[in-house]
Coordinates of N, CA and C in Angstrom, one line a residue:
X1 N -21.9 24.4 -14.4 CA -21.0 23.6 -13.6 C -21.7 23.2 -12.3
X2 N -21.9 21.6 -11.9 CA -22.0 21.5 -11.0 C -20.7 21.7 -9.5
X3 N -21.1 22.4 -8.3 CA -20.3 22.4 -7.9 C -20.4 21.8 -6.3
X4 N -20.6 20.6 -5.6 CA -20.1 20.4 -4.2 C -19.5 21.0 -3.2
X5 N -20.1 21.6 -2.4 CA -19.8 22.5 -1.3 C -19.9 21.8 0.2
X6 N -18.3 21.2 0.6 CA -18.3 20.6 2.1 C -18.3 21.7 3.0
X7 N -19.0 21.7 3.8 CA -18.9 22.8 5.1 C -18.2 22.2 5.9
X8 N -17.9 23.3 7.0 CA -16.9 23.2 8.3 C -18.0 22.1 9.4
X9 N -16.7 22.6 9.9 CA -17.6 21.8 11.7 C -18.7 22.0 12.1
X10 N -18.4 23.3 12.5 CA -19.9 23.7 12.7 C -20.8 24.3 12.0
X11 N -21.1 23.7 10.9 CA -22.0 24.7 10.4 C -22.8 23.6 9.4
X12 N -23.6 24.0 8.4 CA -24.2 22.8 7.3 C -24.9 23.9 6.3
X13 N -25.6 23.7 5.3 CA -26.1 23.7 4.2 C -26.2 25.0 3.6
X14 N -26.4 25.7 5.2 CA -26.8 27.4 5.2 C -25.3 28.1 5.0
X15 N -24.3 27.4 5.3 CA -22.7 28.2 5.1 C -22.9 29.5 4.2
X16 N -22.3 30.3 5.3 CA -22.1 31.4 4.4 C -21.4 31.5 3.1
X17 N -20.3 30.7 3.4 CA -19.4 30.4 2.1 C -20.0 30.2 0.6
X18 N -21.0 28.7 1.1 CA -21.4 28.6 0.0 C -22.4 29.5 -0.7
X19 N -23.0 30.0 0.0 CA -24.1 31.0 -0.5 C -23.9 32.4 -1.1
X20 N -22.3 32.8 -0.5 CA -21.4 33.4 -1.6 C -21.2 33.1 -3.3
X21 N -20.7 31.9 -2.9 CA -20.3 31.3 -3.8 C -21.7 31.2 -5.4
X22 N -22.5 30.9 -4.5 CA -24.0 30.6 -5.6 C -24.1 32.2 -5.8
X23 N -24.0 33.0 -5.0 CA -24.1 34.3 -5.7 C -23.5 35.2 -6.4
X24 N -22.2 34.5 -6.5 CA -21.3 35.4 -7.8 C -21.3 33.6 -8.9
X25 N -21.9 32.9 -8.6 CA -21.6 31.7 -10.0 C -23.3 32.0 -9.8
X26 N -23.5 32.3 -10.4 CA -24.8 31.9 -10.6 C -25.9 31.3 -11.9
X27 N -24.7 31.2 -13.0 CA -25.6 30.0 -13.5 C -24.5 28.8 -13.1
X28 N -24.2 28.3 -12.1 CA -23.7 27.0 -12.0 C -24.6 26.8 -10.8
X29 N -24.8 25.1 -10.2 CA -25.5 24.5 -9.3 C -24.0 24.5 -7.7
X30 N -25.0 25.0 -7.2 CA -24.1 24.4 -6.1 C -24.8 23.8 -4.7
X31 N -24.4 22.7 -4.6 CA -25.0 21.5 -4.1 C -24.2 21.3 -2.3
X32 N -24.7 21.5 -1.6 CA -24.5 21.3 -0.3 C -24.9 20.9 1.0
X33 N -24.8 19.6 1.2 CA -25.5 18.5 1.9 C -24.7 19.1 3.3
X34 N -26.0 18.9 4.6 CA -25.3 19.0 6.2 C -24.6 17.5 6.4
X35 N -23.2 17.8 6.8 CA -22.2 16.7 7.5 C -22.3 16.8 8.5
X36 N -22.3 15.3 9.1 CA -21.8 15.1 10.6 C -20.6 15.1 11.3
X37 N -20.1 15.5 12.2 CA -18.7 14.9 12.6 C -18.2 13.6 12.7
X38 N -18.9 12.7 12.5 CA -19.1 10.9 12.2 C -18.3 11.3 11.0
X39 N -17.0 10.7 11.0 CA -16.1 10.3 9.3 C -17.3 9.7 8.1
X40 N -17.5 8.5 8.7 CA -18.4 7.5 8.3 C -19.7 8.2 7.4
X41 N -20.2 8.5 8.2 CA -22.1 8.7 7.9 C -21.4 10.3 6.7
X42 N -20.4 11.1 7.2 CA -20.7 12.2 6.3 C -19.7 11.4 4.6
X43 N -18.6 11.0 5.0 CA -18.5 10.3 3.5 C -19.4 9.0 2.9
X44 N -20.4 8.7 3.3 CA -21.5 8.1 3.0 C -22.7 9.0 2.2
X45 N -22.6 10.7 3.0 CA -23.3 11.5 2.6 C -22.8 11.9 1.1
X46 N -21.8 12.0 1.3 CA -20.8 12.9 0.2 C -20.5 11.8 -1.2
X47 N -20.4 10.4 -0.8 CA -20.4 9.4 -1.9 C -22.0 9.1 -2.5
X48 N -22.9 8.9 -1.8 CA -24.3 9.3 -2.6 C -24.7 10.6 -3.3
X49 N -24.0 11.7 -3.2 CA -24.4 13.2 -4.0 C -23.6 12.2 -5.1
X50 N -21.6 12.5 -5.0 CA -21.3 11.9 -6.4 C -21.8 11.0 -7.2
X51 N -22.4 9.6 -6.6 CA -23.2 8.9 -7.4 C -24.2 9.2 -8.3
X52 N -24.9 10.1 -7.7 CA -26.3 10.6 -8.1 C -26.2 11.7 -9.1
X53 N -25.2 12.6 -9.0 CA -24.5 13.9 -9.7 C -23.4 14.4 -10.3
X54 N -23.0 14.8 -11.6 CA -22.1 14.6 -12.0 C -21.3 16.1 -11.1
X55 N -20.3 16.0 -11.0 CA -19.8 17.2 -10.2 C -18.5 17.5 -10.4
X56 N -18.3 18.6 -10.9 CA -17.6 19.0 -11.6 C -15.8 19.7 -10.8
X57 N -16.4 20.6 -9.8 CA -15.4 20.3 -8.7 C -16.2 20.2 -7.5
X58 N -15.2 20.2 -6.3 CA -15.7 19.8 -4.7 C -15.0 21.2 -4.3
X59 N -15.5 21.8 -3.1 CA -15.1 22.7 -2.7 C -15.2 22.6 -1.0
X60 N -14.1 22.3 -0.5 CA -14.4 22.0 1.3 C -13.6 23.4 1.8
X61 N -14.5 23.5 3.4 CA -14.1 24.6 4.1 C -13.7 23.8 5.2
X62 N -12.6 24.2 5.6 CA -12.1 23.2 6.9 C -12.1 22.0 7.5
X63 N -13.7 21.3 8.3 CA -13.6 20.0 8.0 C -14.1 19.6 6.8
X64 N -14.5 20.6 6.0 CA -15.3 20.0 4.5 C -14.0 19.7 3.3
X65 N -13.0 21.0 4.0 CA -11.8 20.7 3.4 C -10.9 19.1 3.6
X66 N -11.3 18.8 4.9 CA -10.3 17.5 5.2 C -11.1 16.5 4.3
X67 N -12.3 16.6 4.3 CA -13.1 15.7 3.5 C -12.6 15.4 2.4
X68 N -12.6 16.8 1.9 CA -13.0 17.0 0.2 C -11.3 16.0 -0.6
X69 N -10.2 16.6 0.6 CA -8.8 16.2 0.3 C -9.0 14.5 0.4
X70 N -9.5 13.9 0.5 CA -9.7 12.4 0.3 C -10.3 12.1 -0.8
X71 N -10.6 12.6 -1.6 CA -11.6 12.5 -3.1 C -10.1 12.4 -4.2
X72 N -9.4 11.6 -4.3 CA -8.1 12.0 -5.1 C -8.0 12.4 -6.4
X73 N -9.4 11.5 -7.0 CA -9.3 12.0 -8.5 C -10.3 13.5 -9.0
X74 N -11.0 14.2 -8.0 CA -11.5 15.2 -8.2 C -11.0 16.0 -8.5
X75 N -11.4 17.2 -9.4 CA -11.3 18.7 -8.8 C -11.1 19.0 -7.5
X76 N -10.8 20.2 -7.1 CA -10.9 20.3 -5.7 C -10.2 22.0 -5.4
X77 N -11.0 22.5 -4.4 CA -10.3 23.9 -3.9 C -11.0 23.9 -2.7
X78 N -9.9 23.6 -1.2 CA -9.8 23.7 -0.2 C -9.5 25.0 0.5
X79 N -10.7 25.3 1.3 CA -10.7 26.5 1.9 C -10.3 26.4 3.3
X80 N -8.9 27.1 3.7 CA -8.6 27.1 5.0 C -9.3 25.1 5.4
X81 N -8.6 24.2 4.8 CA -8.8 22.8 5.3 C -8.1 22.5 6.5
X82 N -9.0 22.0 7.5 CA -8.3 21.2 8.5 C -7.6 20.0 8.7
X83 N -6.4 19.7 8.5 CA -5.9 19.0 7.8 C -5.6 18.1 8.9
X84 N -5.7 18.1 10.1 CA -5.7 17.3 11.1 C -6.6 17.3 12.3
X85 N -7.9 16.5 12.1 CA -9.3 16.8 12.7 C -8.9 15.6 14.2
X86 N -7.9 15.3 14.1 CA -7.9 14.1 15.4 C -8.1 15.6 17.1
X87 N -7.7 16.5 16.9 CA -7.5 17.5 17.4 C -9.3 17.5 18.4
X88 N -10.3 17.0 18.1 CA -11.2 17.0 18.3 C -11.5 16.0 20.0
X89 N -10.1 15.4 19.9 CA -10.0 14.9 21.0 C -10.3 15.9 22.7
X90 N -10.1 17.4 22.0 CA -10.0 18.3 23.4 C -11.8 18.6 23.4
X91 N -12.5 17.9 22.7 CA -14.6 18.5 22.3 C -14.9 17.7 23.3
X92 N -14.9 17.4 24.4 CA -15.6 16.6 25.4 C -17.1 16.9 25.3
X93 N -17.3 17.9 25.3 CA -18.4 18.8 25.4 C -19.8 18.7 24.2
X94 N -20.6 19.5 24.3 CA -21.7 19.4 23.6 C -21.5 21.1 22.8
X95 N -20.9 21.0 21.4 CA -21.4 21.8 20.6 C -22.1 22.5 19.7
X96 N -22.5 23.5 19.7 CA -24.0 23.9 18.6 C -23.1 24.2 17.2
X97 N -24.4 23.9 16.5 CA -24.5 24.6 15.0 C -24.6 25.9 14.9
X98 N -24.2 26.4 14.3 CA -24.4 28.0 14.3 C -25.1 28.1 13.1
X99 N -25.7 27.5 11.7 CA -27.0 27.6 11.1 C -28.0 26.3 11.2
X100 N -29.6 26.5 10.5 CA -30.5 25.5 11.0 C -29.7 24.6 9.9
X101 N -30.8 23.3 10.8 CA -30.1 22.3 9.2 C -31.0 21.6 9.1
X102 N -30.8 21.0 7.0 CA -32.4 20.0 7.1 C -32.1 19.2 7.9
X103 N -31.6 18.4 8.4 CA -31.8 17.0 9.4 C -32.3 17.2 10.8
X104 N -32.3 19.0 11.2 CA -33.1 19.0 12.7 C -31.7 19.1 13.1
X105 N -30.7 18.9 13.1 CA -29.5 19.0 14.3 C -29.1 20.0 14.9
X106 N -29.3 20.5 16.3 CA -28.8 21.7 16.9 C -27.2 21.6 17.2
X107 N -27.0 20.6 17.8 CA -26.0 19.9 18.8 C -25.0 18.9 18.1
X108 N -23.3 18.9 18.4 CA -22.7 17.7 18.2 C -21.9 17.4 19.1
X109 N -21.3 16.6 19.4 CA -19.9 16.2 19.7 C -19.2 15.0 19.5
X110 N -18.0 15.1 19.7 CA -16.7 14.0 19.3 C -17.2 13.0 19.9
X111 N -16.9 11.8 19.6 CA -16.8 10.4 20.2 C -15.5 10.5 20.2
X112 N -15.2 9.7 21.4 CA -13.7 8.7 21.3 C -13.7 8.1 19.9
X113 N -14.3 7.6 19.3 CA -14.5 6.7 18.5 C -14.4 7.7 16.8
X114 N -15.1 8.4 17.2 CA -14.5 10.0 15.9 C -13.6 10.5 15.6
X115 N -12.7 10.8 16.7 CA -11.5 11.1 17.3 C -10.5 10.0 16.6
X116 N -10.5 8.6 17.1 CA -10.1 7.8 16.6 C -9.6 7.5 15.1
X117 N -10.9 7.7 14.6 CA -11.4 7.3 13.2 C -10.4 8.9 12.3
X118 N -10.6 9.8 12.7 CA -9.9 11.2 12.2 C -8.6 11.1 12.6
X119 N -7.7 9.7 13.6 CA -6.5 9.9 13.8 C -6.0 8.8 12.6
X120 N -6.6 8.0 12.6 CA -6.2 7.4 11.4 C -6.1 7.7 10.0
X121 N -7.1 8.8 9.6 CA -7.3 8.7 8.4 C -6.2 10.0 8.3
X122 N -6.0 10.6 9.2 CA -4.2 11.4 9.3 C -3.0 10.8 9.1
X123 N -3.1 9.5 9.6 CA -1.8 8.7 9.7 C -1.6 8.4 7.9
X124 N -2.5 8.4 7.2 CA -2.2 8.2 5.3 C -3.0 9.4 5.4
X125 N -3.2 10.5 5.2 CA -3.6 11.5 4.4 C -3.3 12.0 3.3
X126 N -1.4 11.9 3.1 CA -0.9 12.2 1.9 C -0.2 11.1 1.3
X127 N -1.0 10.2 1.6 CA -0.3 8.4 1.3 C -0.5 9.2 -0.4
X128 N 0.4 8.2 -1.2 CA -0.5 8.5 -2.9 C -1.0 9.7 -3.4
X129 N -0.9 10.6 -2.7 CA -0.9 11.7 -4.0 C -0.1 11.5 -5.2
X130 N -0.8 11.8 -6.3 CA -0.3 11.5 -7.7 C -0.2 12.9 -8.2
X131 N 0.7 13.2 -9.4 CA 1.0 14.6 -10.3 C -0.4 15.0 -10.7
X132 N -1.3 14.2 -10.8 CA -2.7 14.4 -11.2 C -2.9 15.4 -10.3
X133 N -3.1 14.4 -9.3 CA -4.0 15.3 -7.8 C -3.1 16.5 -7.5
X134 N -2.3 17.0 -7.3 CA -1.5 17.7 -7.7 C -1.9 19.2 -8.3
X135 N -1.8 19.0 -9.4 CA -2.0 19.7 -10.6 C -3.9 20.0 -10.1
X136 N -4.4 19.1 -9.8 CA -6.0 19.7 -9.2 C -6.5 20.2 -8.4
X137 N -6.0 20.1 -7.4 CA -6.2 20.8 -5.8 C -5.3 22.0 -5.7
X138 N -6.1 23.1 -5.6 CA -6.0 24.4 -4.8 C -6.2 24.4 -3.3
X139 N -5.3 25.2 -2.5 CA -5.6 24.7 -0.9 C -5.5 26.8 -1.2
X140 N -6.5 27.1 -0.6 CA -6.6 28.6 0.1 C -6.5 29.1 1.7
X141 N -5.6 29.9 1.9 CA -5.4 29.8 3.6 C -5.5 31.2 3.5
X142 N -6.2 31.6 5.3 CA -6.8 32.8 4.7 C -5.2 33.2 6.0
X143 N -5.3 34.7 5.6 CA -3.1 35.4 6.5 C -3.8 35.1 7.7
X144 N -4.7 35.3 8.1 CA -5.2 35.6 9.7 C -5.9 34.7 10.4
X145 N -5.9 33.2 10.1 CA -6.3 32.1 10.3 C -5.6 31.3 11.5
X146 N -6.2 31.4 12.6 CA -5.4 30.9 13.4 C -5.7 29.6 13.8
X147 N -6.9 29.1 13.0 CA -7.6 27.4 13.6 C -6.8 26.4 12.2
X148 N -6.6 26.9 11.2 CA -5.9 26.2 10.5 C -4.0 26.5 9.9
X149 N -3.5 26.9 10.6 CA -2.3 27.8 10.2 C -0.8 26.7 10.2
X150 N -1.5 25.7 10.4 CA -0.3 24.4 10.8 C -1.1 23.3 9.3
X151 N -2.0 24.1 8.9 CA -2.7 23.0 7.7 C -2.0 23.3 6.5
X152 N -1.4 25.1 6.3 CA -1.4 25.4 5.3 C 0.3 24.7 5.2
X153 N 1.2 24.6 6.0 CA 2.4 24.3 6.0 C 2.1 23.1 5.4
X154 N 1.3 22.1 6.1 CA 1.2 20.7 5.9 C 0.8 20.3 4.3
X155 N -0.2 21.5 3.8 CA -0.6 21.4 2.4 C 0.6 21.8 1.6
X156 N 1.6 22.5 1.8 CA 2.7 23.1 0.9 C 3.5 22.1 1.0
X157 N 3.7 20.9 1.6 CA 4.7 20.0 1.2 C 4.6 19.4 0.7
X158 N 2.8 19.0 0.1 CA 2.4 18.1 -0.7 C 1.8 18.4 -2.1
X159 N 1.0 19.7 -1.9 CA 1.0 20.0 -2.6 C 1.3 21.5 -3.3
X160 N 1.4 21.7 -4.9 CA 2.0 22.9 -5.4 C 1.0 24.0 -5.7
X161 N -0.5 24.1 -5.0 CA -0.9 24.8 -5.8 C -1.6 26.2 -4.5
X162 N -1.0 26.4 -3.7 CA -1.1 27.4 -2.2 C -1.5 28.8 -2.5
X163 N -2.4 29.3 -2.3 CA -2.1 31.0 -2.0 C -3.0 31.0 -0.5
X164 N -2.3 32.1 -0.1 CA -2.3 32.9 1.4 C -3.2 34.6 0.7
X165 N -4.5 33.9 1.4 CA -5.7 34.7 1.0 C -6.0 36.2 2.0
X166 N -6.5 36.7 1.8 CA -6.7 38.1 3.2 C -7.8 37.5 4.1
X167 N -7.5 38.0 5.2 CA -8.6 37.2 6.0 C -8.5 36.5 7.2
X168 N -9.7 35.8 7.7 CA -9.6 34.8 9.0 C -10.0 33.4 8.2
X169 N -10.6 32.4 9.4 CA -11.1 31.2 9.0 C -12.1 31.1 8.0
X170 N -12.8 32.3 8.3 CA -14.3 32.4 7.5 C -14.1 33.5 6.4
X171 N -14.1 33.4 4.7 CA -14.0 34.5 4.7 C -15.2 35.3 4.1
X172 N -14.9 36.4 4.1 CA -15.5 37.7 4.0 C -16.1 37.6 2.2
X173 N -17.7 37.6 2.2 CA -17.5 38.0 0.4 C -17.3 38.4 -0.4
X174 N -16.3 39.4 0.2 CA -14.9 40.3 -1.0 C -14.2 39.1 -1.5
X175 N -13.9 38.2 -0.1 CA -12.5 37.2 -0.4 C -13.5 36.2 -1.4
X176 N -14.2 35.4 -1.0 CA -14.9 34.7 -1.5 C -15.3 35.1 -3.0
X177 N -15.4 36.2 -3.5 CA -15.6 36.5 -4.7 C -14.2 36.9 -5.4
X178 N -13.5 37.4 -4.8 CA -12.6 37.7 -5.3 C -11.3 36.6 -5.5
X179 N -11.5 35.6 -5.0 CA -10.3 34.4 -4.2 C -10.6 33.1 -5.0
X180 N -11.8 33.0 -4.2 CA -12.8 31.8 -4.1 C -13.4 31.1 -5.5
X181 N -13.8 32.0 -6.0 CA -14.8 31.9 -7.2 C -13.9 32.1 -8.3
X182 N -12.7 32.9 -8.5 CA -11.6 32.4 -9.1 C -11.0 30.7 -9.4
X183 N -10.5 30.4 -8.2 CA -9.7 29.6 -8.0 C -11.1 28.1 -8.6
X184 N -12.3 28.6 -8.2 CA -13.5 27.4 -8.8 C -13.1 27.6 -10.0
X185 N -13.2 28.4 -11.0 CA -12.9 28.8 -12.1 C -12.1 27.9 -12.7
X186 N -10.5 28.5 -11.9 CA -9.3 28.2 -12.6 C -9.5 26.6 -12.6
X187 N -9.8 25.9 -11.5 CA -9.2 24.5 -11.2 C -10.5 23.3 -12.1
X188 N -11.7 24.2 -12.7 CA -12.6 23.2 -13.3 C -12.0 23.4 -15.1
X189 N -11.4 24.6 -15.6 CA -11.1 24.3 -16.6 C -9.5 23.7 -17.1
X190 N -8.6 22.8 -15.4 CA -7.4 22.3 -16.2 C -7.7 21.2 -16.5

């Protein structure tokens, strides 16, 4: 199985998550390109892997989750997703990466213009969901999550398929093996 791995905000290719993940699947591929905070350039990133690769599900961790939740006809299992990234309006500042990444990037921050672009694509987020999408997306929220805890409400009104995982934002490779690598499982064979 190929599997697509969006990372969070701060982080890229090295995600702990995913490198969980490749080590309890390990004969499946998992494929995980560094995003920008740029809407734009990272779904430009993320529409050249699909072109290029057949992929079986998508797997986003926070902003990788707000990502991944715009893919309608995918697979999909949303980790602790940030389901409203306009919030980025309070990043004035200059943020680091907390792993290396191929493209050289230590540093990010919001534009007005990012900010903007993430307030819009909030205003339809749950435009059109269909029984499909539905039935395909798993949203996982970890009990002790306090950066996404207003996402998981927002995912249960849309959609049916929620569990409330052990944990924080990030989780732990118990969860991740035990949660995570399930829920890949369950949502690539409906």
């Amino acid at each position: 199985m190929n599997i697509l791995f969006l990372h969070g905000m701060a982080e890229g290719h090295l995600s702990h998550i995913a490198g969980y993940i490749q080590k309890h699947m390990p004969d499946d591929r998992v494929i995980t390109p560094d995003l920008v905070i740029n809407p734009d350039e990272s779904f430009h990133i993320i529409d050249e892997i699909l072109k290029d690769n057949k992929i079986d599900v998508v797997v986003g961790h926070s902003l990788g989750g707000f990502m991944a939740q715009k893919y309608r006809t995918m697979r999909k299992v949303l980790i602790n997703p940030s389901l409203g990234m306009s919030y980025g309006y309070l990043c004035r500042f200059p943020l680091k990466y907390k792993y290396e990444r191929y493209d050289g990037l230590t540093h990010f921050q919001f534009t007005t213009d990012d900010c903007r672009k993430y307030k819009s694509m909030e205003a339809v987020e749950f435009d059109n969901i269909t029984e499909d999408e539905r039935n395909h997306t798993i949203g996982l929220f970890g009990r002790c999550d306090i950066l996404t805890r207003l996402s998981a409400h927002r995912f249960k009104k849309y959609y049916s398929q929620r569990t409330i995982i052990p944990g924080t934002h990030f989780p732990t490779e118990e969860v991740v093996k035990k949660f995570i690598v399930k829920a890949i499982r369950d949502i690539a064979t409906k």
